[in-house]
Tab-separated table of C-alpha atoms and ligand atoms in Angstrom:
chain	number	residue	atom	x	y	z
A	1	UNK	CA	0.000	0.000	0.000
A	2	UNK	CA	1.378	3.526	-0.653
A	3	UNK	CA	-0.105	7.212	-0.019
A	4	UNK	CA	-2.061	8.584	-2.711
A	5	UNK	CA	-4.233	12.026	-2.085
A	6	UNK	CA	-5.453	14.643	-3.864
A	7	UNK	CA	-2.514	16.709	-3.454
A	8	UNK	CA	-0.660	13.985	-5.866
A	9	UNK	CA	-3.274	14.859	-8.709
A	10	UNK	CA	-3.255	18.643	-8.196
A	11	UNK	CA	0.511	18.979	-8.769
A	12	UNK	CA	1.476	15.607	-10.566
A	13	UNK	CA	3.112	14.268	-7.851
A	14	UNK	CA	3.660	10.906	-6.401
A	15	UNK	CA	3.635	11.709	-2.144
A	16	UNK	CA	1.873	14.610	-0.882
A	17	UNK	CA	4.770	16.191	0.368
A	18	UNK	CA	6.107	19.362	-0.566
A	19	UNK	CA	10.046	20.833	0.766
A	20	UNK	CA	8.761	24.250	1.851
A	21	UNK	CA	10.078	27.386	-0.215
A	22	UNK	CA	12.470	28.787	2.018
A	23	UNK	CA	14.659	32.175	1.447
A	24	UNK	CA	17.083	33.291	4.145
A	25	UNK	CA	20.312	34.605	2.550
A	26	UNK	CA	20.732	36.463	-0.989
A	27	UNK	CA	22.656	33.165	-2.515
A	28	UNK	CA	19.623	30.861	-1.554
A	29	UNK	CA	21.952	28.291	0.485
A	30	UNK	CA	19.120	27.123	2.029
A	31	UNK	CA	16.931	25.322	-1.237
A	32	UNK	CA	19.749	24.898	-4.093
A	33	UNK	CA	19.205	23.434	-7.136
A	34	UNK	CA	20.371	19.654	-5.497
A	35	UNK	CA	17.830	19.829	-3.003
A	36	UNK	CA	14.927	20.980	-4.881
A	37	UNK	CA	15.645	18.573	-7.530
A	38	UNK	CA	16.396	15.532	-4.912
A	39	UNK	CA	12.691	16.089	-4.024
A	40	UNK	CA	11.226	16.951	-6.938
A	41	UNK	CA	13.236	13.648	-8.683
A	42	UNK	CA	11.988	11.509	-5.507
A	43	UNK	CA	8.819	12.072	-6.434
A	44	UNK	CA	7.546	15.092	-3.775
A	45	UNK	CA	7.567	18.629	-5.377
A	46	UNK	CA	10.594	20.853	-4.483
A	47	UNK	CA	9.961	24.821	-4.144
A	48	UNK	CA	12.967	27.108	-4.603
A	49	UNK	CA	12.805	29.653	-1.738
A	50	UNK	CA	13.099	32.429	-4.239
A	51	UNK	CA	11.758	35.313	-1.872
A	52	UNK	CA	14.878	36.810	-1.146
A	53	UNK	CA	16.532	36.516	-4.470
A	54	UNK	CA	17.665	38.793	-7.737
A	55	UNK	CA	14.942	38.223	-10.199
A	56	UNK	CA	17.773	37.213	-12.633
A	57	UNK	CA	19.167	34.486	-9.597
A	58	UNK	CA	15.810	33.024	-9.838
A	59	UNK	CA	16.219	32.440	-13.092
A	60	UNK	CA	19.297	31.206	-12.882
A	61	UNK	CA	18.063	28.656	-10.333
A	62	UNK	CA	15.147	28.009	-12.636
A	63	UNK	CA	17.211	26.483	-15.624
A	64	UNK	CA	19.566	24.706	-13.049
A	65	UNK	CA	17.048	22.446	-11.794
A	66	UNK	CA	15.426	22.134	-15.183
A	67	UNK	CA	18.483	20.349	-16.186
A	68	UNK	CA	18.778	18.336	-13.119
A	69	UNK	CA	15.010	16.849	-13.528
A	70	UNK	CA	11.781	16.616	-15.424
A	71	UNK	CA	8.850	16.520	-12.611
A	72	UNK	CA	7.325	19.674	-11.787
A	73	UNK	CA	8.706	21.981	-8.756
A	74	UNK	CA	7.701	25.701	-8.237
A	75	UNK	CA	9.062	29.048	-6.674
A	76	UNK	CA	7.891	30.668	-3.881
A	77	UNK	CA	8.090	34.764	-3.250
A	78	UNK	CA	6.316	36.741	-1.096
A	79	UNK	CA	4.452	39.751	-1.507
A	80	UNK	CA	4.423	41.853	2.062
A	81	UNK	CA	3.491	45.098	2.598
A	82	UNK	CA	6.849	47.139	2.474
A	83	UNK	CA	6.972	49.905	4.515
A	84	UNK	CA	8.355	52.559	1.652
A	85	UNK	CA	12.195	51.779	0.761
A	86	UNK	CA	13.463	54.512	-1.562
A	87	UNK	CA	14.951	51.948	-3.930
A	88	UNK	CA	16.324	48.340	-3.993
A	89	UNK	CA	20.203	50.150	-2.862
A	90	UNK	CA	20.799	48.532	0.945
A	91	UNK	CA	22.577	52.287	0.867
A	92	UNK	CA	19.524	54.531	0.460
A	93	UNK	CA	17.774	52.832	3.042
A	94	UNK	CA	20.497	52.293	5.534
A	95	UNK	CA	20.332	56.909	4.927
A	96	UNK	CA	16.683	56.441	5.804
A	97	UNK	CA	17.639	54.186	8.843
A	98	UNK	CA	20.394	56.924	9.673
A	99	UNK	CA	17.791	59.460	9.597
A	100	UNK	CA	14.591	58.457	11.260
A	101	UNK	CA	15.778	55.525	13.582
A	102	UNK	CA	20.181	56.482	14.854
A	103	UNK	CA	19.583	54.310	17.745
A	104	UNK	CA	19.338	51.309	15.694
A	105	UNK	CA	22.439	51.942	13.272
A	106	UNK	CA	24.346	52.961	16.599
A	107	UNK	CA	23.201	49.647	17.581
A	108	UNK	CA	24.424	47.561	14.866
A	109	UNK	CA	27.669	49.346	14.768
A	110	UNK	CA	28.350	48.803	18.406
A	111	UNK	CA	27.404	44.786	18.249
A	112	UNK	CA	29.667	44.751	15.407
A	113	UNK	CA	32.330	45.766	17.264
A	114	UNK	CA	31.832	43.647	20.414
A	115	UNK	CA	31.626	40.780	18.135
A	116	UNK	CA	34.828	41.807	16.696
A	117	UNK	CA	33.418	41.914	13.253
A	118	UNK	CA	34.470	44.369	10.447
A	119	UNK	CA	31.907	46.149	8.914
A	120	UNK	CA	31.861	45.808	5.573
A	121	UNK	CA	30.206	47.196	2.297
A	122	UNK	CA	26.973	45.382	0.991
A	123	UNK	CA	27.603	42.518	-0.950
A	124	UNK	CA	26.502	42.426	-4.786
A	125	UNK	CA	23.544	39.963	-4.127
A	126	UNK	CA	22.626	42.472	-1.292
A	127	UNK	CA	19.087	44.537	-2.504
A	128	UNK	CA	15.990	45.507	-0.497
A	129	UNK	CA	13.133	44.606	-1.801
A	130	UNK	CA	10.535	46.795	-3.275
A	131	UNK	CA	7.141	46.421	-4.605
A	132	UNK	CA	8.589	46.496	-8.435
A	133	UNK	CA	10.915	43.926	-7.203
A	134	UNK	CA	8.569	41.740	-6.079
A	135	UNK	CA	6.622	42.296	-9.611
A	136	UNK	CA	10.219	41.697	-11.341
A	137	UNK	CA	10.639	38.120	-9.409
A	138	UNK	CA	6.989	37.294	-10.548
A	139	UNK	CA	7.858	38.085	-14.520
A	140	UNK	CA	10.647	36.008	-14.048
A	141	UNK	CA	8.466	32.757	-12.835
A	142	UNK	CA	5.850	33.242	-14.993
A	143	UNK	CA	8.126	33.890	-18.371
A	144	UNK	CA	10.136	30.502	-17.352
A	145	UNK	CA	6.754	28.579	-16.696
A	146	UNK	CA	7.264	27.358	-13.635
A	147	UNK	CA	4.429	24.751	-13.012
A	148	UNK	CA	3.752	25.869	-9.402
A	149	UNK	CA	4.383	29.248	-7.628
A	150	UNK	CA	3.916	29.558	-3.917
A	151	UNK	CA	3.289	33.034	-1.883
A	152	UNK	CA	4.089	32.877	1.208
A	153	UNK	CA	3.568	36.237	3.033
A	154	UNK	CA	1.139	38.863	2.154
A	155	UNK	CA	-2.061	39.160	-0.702
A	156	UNK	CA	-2.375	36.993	-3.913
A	157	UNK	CA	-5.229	39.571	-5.431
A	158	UNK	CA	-2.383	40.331	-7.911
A	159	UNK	CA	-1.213	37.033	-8.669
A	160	UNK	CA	-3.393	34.680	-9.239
A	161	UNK	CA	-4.791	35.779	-12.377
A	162	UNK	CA	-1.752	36.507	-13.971
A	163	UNK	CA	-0.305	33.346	-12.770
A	164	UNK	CA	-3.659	31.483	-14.228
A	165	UNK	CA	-3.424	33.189	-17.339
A	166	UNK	CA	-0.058	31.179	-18.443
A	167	UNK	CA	-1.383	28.089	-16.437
A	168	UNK	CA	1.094	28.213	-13.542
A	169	UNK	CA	-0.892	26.690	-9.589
A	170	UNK	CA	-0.838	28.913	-7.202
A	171	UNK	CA	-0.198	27.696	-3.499
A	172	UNK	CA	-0.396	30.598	-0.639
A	173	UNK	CA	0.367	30.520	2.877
A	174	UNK	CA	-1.865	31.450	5.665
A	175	UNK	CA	-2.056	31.814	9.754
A	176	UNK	CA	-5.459	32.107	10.625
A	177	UNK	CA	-9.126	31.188	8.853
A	178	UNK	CA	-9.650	34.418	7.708
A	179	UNK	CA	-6.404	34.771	5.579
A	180	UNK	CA	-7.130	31.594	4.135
A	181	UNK	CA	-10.810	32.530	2.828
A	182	UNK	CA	-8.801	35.707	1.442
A	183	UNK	CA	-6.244	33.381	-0.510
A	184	UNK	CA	-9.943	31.160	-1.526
A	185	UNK	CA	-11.384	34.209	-2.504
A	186	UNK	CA	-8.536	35.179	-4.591
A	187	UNK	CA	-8.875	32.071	-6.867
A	188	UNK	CA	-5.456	30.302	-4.983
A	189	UNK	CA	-5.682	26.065	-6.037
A	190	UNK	CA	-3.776	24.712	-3.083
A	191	UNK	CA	-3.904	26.483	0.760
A	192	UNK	CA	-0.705	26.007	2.820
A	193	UNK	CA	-1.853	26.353	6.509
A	194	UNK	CA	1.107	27.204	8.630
A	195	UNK	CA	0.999	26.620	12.380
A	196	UNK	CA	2.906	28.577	14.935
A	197	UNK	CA	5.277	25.826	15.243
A	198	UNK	CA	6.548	26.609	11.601
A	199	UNK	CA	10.216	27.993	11.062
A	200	UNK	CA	10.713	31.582	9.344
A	201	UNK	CA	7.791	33.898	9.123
A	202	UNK	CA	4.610	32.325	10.979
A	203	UNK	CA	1.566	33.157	13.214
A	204	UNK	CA	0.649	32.626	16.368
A	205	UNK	CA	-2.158	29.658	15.797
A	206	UNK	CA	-0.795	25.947	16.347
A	207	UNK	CA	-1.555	23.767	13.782
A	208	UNK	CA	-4.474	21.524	15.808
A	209	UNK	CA	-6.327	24.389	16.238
A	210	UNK	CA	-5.722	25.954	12.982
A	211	UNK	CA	-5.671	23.116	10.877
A	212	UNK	CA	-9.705	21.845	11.425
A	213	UNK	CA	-10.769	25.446	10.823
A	214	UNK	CA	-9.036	26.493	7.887
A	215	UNK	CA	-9.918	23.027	6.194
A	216	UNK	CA	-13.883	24.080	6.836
A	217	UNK	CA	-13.481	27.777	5.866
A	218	UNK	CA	-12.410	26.856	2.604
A	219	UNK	CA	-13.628	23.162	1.736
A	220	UNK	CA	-13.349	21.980	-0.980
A	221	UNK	CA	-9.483	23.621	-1.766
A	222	UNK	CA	-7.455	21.447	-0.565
A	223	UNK	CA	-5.422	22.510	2.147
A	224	UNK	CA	-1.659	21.263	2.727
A	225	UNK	CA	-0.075	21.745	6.752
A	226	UNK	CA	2.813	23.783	7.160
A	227	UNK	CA	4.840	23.339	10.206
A	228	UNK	CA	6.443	20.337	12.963
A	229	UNK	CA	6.356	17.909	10.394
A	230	UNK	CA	9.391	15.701	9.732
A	231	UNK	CA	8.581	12.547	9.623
A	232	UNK	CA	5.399	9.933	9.134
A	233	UNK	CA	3.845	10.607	11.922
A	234	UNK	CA	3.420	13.955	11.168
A	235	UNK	CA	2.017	13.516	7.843
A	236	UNK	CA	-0.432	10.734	8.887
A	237	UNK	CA	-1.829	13.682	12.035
A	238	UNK	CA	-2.350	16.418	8.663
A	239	UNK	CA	-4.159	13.866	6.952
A	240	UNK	CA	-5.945	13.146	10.164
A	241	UNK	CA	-7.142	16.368	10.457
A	242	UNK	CA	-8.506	17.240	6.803
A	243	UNK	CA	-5.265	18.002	4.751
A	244	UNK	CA	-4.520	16.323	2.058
A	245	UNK	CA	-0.086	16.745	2.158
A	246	UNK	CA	2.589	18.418	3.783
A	247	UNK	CA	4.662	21.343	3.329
A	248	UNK	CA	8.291	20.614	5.336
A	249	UNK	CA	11.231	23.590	5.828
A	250	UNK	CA	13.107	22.382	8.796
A	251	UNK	CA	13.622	18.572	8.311
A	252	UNK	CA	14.783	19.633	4.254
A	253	UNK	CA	16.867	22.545	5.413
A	254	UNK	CA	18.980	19.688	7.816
A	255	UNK	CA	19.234	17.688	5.179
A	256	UNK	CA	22.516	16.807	3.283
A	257	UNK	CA	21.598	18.630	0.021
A	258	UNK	CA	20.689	21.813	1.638
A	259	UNK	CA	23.521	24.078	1.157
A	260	UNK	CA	23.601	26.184	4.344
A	261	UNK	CA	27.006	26.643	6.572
A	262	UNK	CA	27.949	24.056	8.719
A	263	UNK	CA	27.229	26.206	11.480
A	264	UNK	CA	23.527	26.773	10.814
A	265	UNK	CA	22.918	23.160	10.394
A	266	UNK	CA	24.420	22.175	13.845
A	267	UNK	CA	22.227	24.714	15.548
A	268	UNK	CA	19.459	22.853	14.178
A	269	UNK	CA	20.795	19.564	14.782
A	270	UNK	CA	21.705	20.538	18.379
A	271	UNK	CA	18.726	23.418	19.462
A	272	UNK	CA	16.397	21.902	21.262
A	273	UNK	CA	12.722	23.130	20.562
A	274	UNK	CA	12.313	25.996	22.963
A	275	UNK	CA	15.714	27.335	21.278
A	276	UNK	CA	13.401	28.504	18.206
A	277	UNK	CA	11.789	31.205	19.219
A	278	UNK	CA	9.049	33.811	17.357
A	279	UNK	CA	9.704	37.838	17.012
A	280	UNK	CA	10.543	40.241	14.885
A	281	UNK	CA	14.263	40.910	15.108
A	282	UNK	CA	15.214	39.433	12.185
A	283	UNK	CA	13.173	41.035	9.257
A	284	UNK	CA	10.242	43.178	11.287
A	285	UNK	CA	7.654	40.717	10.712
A	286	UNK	CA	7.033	38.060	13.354
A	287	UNK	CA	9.423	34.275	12.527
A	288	UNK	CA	10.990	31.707	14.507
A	289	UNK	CA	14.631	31.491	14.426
A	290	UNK	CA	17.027	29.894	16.172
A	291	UNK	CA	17.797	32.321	19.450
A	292	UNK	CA	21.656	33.000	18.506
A	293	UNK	CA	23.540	35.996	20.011
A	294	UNK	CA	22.316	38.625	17.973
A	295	UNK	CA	19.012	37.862	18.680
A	296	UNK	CA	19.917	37.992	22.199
A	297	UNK	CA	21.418	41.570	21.660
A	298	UNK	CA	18.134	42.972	19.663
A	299	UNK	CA	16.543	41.509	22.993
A	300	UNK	CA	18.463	43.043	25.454
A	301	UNK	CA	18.917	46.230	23.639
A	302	UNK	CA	15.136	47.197	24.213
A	303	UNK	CA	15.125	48.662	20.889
A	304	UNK	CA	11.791	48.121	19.097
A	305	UNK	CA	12.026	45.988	15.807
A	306	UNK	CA	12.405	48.182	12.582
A	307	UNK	CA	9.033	47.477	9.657
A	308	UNK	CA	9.901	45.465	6.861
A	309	UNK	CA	12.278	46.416	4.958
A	310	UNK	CA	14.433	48.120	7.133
A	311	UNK	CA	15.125	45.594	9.999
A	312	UNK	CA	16.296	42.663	7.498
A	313	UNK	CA	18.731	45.555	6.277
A	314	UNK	CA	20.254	46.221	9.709
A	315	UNK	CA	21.112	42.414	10.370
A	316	UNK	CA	22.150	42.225	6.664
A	317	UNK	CA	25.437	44.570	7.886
A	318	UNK	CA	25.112	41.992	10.650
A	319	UNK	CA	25.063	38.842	8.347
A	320	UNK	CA	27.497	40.363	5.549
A	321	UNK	CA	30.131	41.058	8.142
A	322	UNK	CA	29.832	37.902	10.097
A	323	UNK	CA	30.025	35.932	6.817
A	324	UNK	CA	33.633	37.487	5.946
A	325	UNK	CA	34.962	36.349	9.206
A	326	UNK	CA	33.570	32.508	8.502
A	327	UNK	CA	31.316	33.441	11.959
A	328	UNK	CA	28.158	33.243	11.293
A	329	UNK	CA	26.926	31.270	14.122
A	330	UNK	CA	26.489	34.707	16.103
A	331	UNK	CA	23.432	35.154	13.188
A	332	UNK	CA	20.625	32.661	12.962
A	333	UNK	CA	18.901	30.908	10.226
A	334	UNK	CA	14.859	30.413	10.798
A	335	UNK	CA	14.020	27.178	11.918
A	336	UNK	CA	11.088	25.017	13.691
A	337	UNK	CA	10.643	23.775	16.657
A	338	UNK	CA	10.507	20.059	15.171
A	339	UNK	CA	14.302	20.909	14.934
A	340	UNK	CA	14.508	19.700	18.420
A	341	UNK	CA	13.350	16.139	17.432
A	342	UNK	CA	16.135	16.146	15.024
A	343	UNK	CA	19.665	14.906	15.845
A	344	UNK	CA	22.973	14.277	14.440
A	345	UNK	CA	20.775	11.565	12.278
A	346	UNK	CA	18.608	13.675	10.101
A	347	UNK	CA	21.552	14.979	8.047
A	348	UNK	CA	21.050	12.358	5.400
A	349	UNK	CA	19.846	12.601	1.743
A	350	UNK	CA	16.497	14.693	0.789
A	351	UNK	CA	15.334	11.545	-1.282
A	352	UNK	CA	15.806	9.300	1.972
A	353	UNK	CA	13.211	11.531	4.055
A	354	UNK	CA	10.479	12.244	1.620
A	355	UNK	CA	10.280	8.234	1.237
A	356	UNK	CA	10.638	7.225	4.877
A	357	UNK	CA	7.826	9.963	5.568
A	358	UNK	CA	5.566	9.017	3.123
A	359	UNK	CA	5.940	5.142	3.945
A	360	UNK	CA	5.649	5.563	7.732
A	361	UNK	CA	2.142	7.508	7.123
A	362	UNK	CA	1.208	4.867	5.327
A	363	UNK	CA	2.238	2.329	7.545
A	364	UNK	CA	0.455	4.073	10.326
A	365	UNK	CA	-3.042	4.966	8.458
A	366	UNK	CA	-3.017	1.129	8.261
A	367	UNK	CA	-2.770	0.157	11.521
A	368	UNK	CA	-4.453	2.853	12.719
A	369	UNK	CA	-7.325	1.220	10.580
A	370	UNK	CA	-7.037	-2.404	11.307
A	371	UNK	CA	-5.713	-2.104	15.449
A	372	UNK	CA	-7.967	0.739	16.187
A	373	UNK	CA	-11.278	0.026	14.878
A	374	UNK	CA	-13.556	-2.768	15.884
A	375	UNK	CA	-17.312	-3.795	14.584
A	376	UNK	CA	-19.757	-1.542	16.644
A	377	UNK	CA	-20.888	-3.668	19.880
A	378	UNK	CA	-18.234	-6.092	19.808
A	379	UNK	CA	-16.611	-6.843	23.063
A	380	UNK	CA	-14.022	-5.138	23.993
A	381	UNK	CA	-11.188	-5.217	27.097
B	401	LIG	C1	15.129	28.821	6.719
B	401	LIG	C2	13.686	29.079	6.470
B	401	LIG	C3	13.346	30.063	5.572
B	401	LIG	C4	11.992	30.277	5.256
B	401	LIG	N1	11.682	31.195	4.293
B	401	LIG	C5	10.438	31.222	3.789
B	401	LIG	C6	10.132	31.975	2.624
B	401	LIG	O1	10.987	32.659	2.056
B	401	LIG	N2	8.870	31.927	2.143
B	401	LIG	C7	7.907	31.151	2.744
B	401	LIG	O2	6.799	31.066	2.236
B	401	LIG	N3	8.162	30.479	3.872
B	401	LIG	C8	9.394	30.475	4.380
B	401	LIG	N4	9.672	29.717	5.489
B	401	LIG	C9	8.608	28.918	6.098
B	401	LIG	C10	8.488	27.584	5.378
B	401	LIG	O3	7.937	27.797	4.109
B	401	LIG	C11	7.616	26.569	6.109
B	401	LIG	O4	6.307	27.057	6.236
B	401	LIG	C12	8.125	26.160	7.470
B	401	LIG	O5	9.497	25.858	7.411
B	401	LIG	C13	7.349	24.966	7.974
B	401	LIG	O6	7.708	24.649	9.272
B	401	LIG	P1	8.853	23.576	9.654
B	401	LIG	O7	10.112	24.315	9.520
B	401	LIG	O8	8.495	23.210	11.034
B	401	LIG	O9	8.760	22.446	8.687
B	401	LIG	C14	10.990	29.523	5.879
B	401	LIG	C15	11.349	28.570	6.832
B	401	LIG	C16	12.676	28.337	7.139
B	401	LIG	C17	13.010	27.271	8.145
């Protein structure tokens, strides 16, 4: 017996699991072409996390994993509300940060000293994003016809019908009921509901709670579950609970195809759960990241996170200069809390977990069926 839902139709897929889109740094270490096409090849569907990339990386990441397989895979972007950035040059709005909040660059500046790291210019894959960025990484996916695009933060009024028109799925992420019904309303084929468990950006509704309702607001799309799922068990609960796959970061991002450095994947390997915690220090919009020292600075420094755009670009001096000195375990790459079931053992090939997941949730569906249920009135005890 193997898994087989809906899910598999809807994106031509053989196990209803999907390796979440996720974006952290400008060279998008964390989904390379190897990992998305280790999925996609093993028969899930692999996402590029393309939200924090050049529109012309994307498409650069596009071809490469066309050439490394033939099953579908998509991009994911999102599309937040930016607080105004005067342009996509880290310099303009570093002025603006200079201007309107000093305590915040005289923060960064002083960390960067008592870290002992040189400050140093922005790199060439450094940009903020703006709304015509945003609209640029869209042309991109749509012009390469991706099969499947994902959003994962903000409103898909824009997208869907452009998407639609050259016959590319949409897939959008949501916290609560209400921003799924939005995504329904907005024509989206597949809802991603993401639990407060999740890595990276998320809300503050766990996933039993969540789950249930947004699989009733918006009945019959089919809704996928985002967040503390790494193995079989996990996929056998979403099912349990009206979804019909699974939508993984974490468990993919420890995995040996995943390109991050070797110090982000041993705070995953070694954090424990409550070691992922939720603010907004990192980008100005609420995520879960793994509580490193900067994070511990931001917190003891009583200084109020910047909006979106403008915090991401302080720790991006941060991140920059702690990448030149090979240190970037003071940063922190986003992360679950399902990191803390994961040891030393889940650094092992992308292929390897998508079929041990999807096997185990099979295996357990079928006991579940044949140990758990007996004919009405029979005895029992
Ligand atoms: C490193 C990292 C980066 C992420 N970046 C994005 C992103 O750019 N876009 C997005 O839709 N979700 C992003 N997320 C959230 C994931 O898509 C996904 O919902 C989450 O990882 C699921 O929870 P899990 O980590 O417990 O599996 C990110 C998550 C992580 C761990």
């Amino acid at each position: 017996m193997k898994l087989h839902t809906p899910l598999c139709d809807i994106l031509g897929i053989e196990h209803p699991i999907i390796q979440a889109g996720m974006g952290w740094d400008k060279h998008g270490s964390t989904t390379p072409p190897a990992l998305v096409a280790a999925v996609s090849n093993a028969g899930g569907l692999g996402m590029i996390g393309g939200s924090p990339m050049q529109p012309d990386l994307i498409r650069e990441r596009i071809r490469a994993i066309k050439a490394l397989t033939d099953r579908p895979f998509g991009v994911d972007i999102t599309w937040p509300r930016l607080s105004e950035a005067p342009s996509a040059d880290p310099r303009q709005a570093r002025d603006v940060i200079e201007r309107e909040h000093p305590g915040h660059l005289t923060f960064v500046q002083n960390l960067l000293g008592e870290l002992a790291l040189e400050p140093q210019e922005p790199d060439k894959a450094s940009w903020v994003k703006t709304l015509d960025g945003v609209r640029r990484q869209l042309a991109v996916i749509l012009e390469e016809q991706v099969p499947i695009l994902a959003i994962g933060l903000g409103d898909t009024a824009e997208v869907v019908p452009q998407a639609h028109a050259v016959g590319t799925k949409v897939m959008a992420l949501c916290g609560t009921a209400r921003q799924a019904l939005s995504h329904a309303r907005n024509g989206v084929d597949v809802i991603i509901a993401q639990g407060y468990e999740a890595g990276g950006h998320t809300g503050r509704i766990a996933n039993f709670p969540l789950i249930p309702q947004v699989v009733d607001a918006v009945r019959p799309i089919p809704v996928v579950v985002a967040g503390g799922i790494a193995d079989g068990r996990g996929l056998a609960a979403a099912l349990s609970l009206g979804a019909v796959g699974v939508w993984c970061g974490t468990v993919f991002l420890i995995s040996q195809e995943s390109a991050i450095h070797p110090d982000y994947r041993e705070q995953l390997v070694v954090g424990r759960s409550e070691d992922f915690v939720l603010d907004r220090y990192p980008s100005g919009k609420t995520s879960r990241h793994y509580r490193s020292e900067v994070i511990r600075a931001w917190e003891k420094s009583g200084l109020a996170p910047l909006e979106m755009p403008f915090q991401g670009v302080l720790n991006d001096e941060l991140r920059v200069a702690a990448e030149a000195a090979d240190r970037v375990s003071v940063m922190s790459v986003p992360g679950g809390q399902i990191a803390g079931l994961l040891g030393p053992a889940a650094v092992r090939p992308a292929a390897d977990v998508l079929r041990d997941m999807s096997a185990q949730a099979a295996r357990i569906l079928q006991e579940m069926a044949t140990g758990y249920l007996v004919p009405d009135g029979a005895p029992v005890g």
